[in-house]
Short mmCIF file of C-alpha atoms and ligand atoms in Angstrom, two decimals:
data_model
loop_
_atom_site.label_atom_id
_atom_site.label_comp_id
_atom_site.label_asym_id
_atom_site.label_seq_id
_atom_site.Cartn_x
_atom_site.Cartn_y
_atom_site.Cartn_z
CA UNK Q 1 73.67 68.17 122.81
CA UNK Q 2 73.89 65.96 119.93
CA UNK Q 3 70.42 67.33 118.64
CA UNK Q 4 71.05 70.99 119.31
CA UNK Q 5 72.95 73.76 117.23
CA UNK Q 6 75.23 76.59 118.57
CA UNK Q 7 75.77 79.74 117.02
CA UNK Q 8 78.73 81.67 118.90
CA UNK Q 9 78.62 85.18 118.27
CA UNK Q 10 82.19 86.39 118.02
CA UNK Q 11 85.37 83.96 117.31
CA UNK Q 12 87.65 85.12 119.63
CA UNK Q 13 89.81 83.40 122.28
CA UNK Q 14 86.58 81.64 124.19
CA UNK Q 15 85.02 81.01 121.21
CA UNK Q 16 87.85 78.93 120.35
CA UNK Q 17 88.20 77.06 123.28
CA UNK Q 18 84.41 76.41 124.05
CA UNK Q 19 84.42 75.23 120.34
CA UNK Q 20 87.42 72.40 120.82
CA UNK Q 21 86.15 71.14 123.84
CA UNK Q 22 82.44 71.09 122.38
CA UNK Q 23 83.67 69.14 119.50
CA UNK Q 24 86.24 67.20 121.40
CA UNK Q 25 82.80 65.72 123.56
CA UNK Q 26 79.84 64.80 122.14
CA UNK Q 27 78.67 68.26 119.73
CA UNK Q 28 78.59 67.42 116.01
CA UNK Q 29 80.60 70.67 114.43
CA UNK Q 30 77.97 70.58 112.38
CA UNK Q 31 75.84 72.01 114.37
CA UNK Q 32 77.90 74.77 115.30
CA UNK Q 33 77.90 78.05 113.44
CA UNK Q 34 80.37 80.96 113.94
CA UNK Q 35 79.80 84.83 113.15
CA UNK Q 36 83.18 86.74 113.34
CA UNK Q 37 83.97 90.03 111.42
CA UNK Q 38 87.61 88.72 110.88
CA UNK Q 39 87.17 86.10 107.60
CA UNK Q 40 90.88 84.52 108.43
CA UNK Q 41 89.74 83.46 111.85
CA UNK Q 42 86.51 82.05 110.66
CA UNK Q 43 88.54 79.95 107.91
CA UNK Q 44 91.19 78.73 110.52
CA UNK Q 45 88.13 77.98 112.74
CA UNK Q 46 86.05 75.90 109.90
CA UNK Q 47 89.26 74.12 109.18
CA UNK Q 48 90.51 72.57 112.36
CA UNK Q 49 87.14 72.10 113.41
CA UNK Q 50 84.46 72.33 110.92
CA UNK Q 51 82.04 74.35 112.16
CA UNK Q 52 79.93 76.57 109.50
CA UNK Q 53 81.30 80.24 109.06
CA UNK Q 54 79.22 83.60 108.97
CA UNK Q 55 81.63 85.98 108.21
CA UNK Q 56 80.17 89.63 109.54
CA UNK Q 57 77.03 88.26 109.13
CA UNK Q 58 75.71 87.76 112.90
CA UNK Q 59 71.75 87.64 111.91
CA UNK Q 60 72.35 84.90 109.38
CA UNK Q 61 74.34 82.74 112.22
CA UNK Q 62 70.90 82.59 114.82
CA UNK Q 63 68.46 81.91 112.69
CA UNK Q 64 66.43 78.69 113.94
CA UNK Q 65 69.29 77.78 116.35
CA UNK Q 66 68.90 76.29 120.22
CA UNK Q 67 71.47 78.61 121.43
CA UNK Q 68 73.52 81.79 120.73
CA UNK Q 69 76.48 82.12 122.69
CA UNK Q 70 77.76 85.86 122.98
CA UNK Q 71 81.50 85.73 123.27
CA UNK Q 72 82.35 89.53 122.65
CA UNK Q 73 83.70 91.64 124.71
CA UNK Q 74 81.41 93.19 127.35
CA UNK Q 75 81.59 97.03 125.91
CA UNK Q 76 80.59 95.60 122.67
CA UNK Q 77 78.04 93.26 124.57
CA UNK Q 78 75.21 95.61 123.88
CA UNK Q 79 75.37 96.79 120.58
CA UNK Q 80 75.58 93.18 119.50
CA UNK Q 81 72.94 91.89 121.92
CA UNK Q 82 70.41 94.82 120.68
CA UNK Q 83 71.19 93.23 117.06
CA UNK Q 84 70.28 89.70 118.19
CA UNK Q 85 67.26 91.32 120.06
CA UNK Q 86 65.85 92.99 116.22
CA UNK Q 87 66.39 89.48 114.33
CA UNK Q 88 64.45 87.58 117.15
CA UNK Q 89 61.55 89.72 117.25
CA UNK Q 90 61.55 89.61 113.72
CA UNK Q 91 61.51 85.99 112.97
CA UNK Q 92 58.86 83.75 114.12
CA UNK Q 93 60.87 80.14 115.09
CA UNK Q 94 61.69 78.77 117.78
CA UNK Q 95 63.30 80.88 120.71
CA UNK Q 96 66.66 79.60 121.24
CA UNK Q 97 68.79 80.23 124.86
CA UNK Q 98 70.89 83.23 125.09
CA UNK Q 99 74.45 82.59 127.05
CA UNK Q 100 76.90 85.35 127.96
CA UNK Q 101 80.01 84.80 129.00
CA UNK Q 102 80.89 88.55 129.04
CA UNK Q 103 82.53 89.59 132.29
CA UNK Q 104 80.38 91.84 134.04
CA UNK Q 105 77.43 92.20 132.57
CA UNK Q 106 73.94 91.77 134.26
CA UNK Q 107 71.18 89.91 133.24
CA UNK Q 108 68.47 92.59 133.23
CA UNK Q 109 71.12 94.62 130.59
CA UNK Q 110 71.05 91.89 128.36
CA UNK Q 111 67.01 91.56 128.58
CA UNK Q 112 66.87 94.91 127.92
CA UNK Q 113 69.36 95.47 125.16
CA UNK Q 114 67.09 92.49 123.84
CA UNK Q 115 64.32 94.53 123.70
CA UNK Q 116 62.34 93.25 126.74
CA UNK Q 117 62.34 90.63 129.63
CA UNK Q 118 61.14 87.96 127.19
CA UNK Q 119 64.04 85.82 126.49
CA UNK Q 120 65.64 82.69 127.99
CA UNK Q 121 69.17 83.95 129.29
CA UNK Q 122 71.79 82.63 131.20
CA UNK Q 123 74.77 84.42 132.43
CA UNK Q 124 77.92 82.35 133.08
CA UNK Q 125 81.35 83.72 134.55
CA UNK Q 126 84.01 81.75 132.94
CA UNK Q 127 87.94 82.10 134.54
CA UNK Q 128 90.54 82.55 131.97
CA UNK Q 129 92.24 78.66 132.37
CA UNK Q 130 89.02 78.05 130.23
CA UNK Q 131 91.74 78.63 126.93
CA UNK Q 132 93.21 75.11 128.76
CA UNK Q 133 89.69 73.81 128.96
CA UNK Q 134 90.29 73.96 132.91
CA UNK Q 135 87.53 76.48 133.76
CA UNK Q 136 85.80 77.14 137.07
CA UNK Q 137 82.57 78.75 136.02
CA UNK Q 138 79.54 79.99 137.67
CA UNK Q 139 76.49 80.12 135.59
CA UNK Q 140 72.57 81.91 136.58
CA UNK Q 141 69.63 81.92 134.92
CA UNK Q 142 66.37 84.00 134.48
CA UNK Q 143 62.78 83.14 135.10
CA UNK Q 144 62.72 82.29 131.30
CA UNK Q 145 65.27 79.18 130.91
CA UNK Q 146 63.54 75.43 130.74
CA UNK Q 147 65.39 72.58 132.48
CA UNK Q 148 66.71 71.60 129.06
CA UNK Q 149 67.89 74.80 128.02
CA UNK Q 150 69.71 74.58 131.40
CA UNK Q 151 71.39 71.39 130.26
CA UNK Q 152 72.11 72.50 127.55
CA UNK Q 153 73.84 75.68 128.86
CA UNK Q 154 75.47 73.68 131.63
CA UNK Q 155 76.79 71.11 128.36
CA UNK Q 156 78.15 73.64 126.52
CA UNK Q 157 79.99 75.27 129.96
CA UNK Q 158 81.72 72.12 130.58
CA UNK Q 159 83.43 71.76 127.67
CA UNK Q 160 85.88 74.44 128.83
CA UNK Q 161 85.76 72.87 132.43
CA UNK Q 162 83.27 72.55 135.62
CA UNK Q 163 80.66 74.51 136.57
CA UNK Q 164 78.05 75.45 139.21
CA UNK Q 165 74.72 76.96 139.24
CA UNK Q 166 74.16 80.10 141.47
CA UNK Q 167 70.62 80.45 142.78
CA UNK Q 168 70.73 84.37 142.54
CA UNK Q 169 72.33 86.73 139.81
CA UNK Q 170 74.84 88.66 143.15
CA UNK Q 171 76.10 85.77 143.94
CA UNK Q 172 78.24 85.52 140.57
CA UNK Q 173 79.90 89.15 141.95
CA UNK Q 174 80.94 86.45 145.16
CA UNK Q 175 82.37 84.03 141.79
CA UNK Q 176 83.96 87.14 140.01
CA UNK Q 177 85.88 87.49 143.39
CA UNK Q 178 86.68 83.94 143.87
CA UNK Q 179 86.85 82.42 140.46
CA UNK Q 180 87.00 85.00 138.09
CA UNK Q 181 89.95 87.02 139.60
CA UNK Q 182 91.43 83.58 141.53
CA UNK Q 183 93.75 82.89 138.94
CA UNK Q 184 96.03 85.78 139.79
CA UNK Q 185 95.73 85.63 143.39
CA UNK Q 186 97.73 82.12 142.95
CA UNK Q 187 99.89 83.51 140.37
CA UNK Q 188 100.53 86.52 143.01
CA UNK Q 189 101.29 83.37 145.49
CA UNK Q 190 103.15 81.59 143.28
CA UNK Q 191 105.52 84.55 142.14
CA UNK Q 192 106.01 85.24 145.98
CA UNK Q 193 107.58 81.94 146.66
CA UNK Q 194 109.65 81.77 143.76
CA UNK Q 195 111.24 85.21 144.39
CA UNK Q 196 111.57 84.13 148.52
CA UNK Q 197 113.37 80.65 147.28
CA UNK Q 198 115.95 82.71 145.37
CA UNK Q 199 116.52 84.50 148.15
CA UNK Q 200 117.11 80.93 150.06
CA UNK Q 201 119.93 80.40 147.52
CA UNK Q 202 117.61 78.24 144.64
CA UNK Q 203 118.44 79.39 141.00
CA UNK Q 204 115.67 80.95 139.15
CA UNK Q 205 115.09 77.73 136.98
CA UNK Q 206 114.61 75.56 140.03
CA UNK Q 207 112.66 77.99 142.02
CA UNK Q 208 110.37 78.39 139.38
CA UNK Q 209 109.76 74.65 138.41
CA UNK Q 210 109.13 73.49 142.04
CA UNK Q 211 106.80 76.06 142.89
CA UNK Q 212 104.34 75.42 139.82
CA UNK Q 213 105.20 71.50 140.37
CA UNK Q 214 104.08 72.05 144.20
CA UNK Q 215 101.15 74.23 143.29
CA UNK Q 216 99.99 71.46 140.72
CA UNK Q 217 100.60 69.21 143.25
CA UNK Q 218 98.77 70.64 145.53
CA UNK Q 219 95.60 71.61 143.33
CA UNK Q 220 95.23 67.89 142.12
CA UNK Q 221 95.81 66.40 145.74
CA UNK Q 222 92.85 68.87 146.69
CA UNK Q 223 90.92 67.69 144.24
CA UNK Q 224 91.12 64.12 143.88
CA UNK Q 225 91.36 63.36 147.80
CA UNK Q 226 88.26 63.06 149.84
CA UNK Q 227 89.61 65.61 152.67
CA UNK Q 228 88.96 69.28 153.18
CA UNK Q 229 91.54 71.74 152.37
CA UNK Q 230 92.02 72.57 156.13
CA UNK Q 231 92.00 68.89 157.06
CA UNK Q 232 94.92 68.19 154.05
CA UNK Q 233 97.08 70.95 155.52
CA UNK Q 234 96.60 69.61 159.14
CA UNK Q 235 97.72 66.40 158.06
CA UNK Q 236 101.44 67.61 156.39
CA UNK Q 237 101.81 70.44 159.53
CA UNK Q 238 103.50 67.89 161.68
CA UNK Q 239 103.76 69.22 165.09
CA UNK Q 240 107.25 71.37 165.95
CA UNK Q 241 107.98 70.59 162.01
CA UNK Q 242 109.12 73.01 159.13
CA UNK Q 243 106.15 73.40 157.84
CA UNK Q 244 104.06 74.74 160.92
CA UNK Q 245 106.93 77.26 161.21
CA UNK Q 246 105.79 78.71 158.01
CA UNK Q 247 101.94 78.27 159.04
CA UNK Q 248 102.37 80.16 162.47
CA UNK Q 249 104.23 82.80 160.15
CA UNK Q 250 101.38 83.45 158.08
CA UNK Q 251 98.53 82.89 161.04
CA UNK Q 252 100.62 85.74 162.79
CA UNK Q 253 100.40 88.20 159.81
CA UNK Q 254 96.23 87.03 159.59
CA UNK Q 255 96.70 85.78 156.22
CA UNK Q 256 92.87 84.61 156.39
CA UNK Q 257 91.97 88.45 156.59
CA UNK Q 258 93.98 89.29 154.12
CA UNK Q 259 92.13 87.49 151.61
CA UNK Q 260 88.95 87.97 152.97
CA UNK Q 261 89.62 91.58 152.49
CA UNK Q 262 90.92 91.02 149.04
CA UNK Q 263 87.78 89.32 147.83
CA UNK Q 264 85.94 91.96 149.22
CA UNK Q 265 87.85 94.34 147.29
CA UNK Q 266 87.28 92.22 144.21
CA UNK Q 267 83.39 91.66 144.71
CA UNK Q 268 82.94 95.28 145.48
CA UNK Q 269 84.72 96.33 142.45
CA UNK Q 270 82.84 93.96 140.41
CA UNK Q 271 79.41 95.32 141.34
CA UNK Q 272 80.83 98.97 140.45
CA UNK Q 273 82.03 97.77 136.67
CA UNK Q 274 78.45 95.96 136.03
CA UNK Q 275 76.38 99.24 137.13
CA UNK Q 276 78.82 101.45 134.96
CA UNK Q 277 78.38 98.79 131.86
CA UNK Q 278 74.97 98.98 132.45
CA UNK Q 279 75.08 103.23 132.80
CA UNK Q 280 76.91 103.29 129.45
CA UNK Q 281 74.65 101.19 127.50
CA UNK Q 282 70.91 102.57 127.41
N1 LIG C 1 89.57 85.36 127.63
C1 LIG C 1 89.26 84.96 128.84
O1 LIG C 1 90.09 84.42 129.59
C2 LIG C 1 87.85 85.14 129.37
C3 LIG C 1 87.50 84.57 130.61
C4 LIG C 1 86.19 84.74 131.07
C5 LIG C 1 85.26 85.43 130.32
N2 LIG C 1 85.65 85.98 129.14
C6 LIG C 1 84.64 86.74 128.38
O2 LIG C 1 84.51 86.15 127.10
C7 LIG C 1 84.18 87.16 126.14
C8 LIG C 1 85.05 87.00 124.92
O3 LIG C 1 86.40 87.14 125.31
P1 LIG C 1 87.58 86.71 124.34
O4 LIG C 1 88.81 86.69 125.17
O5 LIG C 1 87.18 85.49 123.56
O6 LIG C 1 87.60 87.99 123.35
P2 LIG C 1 88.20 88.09 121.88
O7 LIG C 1 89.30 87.08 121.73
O8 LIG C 1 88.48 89.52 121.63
O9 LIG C 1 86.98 87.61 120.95
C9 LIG C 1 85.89 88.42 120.61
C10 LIG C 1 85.68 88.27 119.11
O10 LIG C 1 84.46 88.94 118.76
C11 LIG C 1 84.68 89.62 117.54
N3 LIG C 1 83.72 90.69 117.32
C12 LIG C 1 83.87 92.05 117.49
N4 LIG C 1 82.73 92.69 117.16
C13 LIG C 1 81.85 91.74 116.76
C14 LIG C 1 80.50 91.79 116.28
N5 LIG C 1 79.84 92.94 116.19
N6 LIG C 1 79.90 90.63 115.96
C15 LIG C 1 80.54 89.44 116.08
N7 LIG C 1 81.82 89.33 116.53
C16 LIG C 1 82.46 90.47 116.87
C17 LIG C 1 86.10 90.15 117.70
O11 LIG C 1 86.61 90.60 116.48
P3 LIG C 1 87.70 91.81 116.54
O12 LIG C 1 88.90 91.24 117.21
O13 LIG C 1 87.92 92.15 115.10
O14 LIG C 1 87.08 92.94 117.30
C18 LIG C 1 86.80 88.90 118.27
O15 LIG C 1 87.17 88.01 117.24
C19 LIG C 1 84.36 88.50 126.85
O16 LIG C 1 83.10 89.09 127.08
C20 LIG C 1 85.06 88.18 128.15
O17 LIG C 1 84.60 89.00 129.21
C21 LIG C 1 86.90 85.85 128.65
#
């Protein structure tokens, strides 16, 4: 990581967060580079964290880098990815890593957009607590990617939070559902059980503080304790107690299918966007 420079195409929100944690670990901001068209975010950017600007200029930012990181949107993906895919076969260095992090977008796009199924690419699927550096991301790569380059992508990944590989490209529709879209399926929860404690007689204020306390709570127990989720929730559900009141509530309305059928929603719709991004962009 030390050794290797980053040129993030596009300065946007996961630019910006990728680039604090980067430089917050190990990655000198020296080697990163940053191609925005927007000058005043490239300035603000070079001076809280000294990385090297390239104002419009996305062909000067790769040349002779490890890795370009594509953080534009995904309907822009391809017009900037057929750019990148000109300068490379144009210059005869090294061939850094590709990483998206564009939502939706398949691999064999980007190859093509690149101008053929040469390139080392790896797709990841960020989650939006990634701005808090508290990412859950899912990350693939083609026939083309080294075990360094993997490192490398997996380094770069975990400055925003963790990751995990995916042995084939579906499976990140299965992290799109879980992952990607997870964030609002808690904040769905969460917004549930503040509006049922009002209803209990709580004022908004508390209701809302001792939910997100008890989610926290709960997340961080999850995490840091040895147990599985189901084994954690056996343990408070004492029997004939409060809480298994609530439980048997929810097993009776088969809150397990529920989400099952959710995710399927989510995975299926996630398929549908990537073919129609793909469609779109010849
Ligand atoms: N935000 C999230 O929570 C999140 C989570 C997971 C994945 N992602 C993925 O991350 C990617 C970036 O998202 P974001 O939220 O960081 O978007 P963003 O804040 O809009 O950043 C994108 C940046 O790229 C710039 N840009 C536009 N055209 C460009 C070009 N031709 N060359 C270079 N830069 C260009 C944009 O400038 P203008 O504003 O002037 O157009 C903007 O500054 C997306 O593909 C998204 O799917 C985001």
């Amino acid at each position: 990581m030390k050794n290797s420079t980053i040129a993030f195409i596009g300065g946007g929100n996961m630019a910006y967060s990728l680039i604090g944690g980067l430089v917050a670990g190990d990655c000198p901001a020296s080697n990163i580079r940053v191609a925005d068209p927007n000058n005043e975010t490239l300035e603000a950017m070079q001076q809280q964290f000294g990385i090297t600007p390239f104002p419009a200029d996305n062909p000067g930012a790769i040349a002779e880098v490890d890795a370009i990181v594509l953080a534009v949107k995904p309907q822009i993906l391809a017009t900037v990815t057929k750019e990148v895919g000109e300068v490379l076969q144009n210059s005869h260095g090294k061939a850094p890593l590709l990483i998206s992090i564009a939502a939706g977008v398949r691999t064999h796009d980007i190859e093509r957009w690149l101008g053929g199924d040469t390139q080392a690419v790896v797709r990841t699927m960020p989650n939006t607590p990634a701005l808090l550096q508290s990412s859950a991301t899912g990350l693939y790569a083609n026939r083309h990617v080294s075990e360094q380059q993997k490192n490398l992508a997996e380094s770069i990944l975990r400055a925003v939070g963790t990751t995990a590989w995916l042995e084939e490209e579906a499976q990140l529709d299965a992290v799109t559902a879980l992952s990607g879209s997870g964030p609002a399926y808690f904040f769905l929860f969460m917004e549930a059980m503040e509006a049922a404690a009002q209803e209990l007689g709580l004022p908004q204020e508390t209701a809302r503080m001792l939910t997100l306390q008890t989610a926290f709570g709960a997340a961080k127990m999850a995490l840091e304790r040895p147990e599985s989720s189901a084994e954690l929730r056996r343990k408070v559900t004492s029997p004939g107690g409060t809480t298994e009141a609530a439980i048997g509530s929810f097993q009776q309305q088969e809150l397990e299918a529920i989400v099952t059928q959710a995710m399927n929603a989510a995975r299926d719709r996630s398929i549908e966007l990537a073919d129609q991004l793909g469609k779109e962009n010849p």
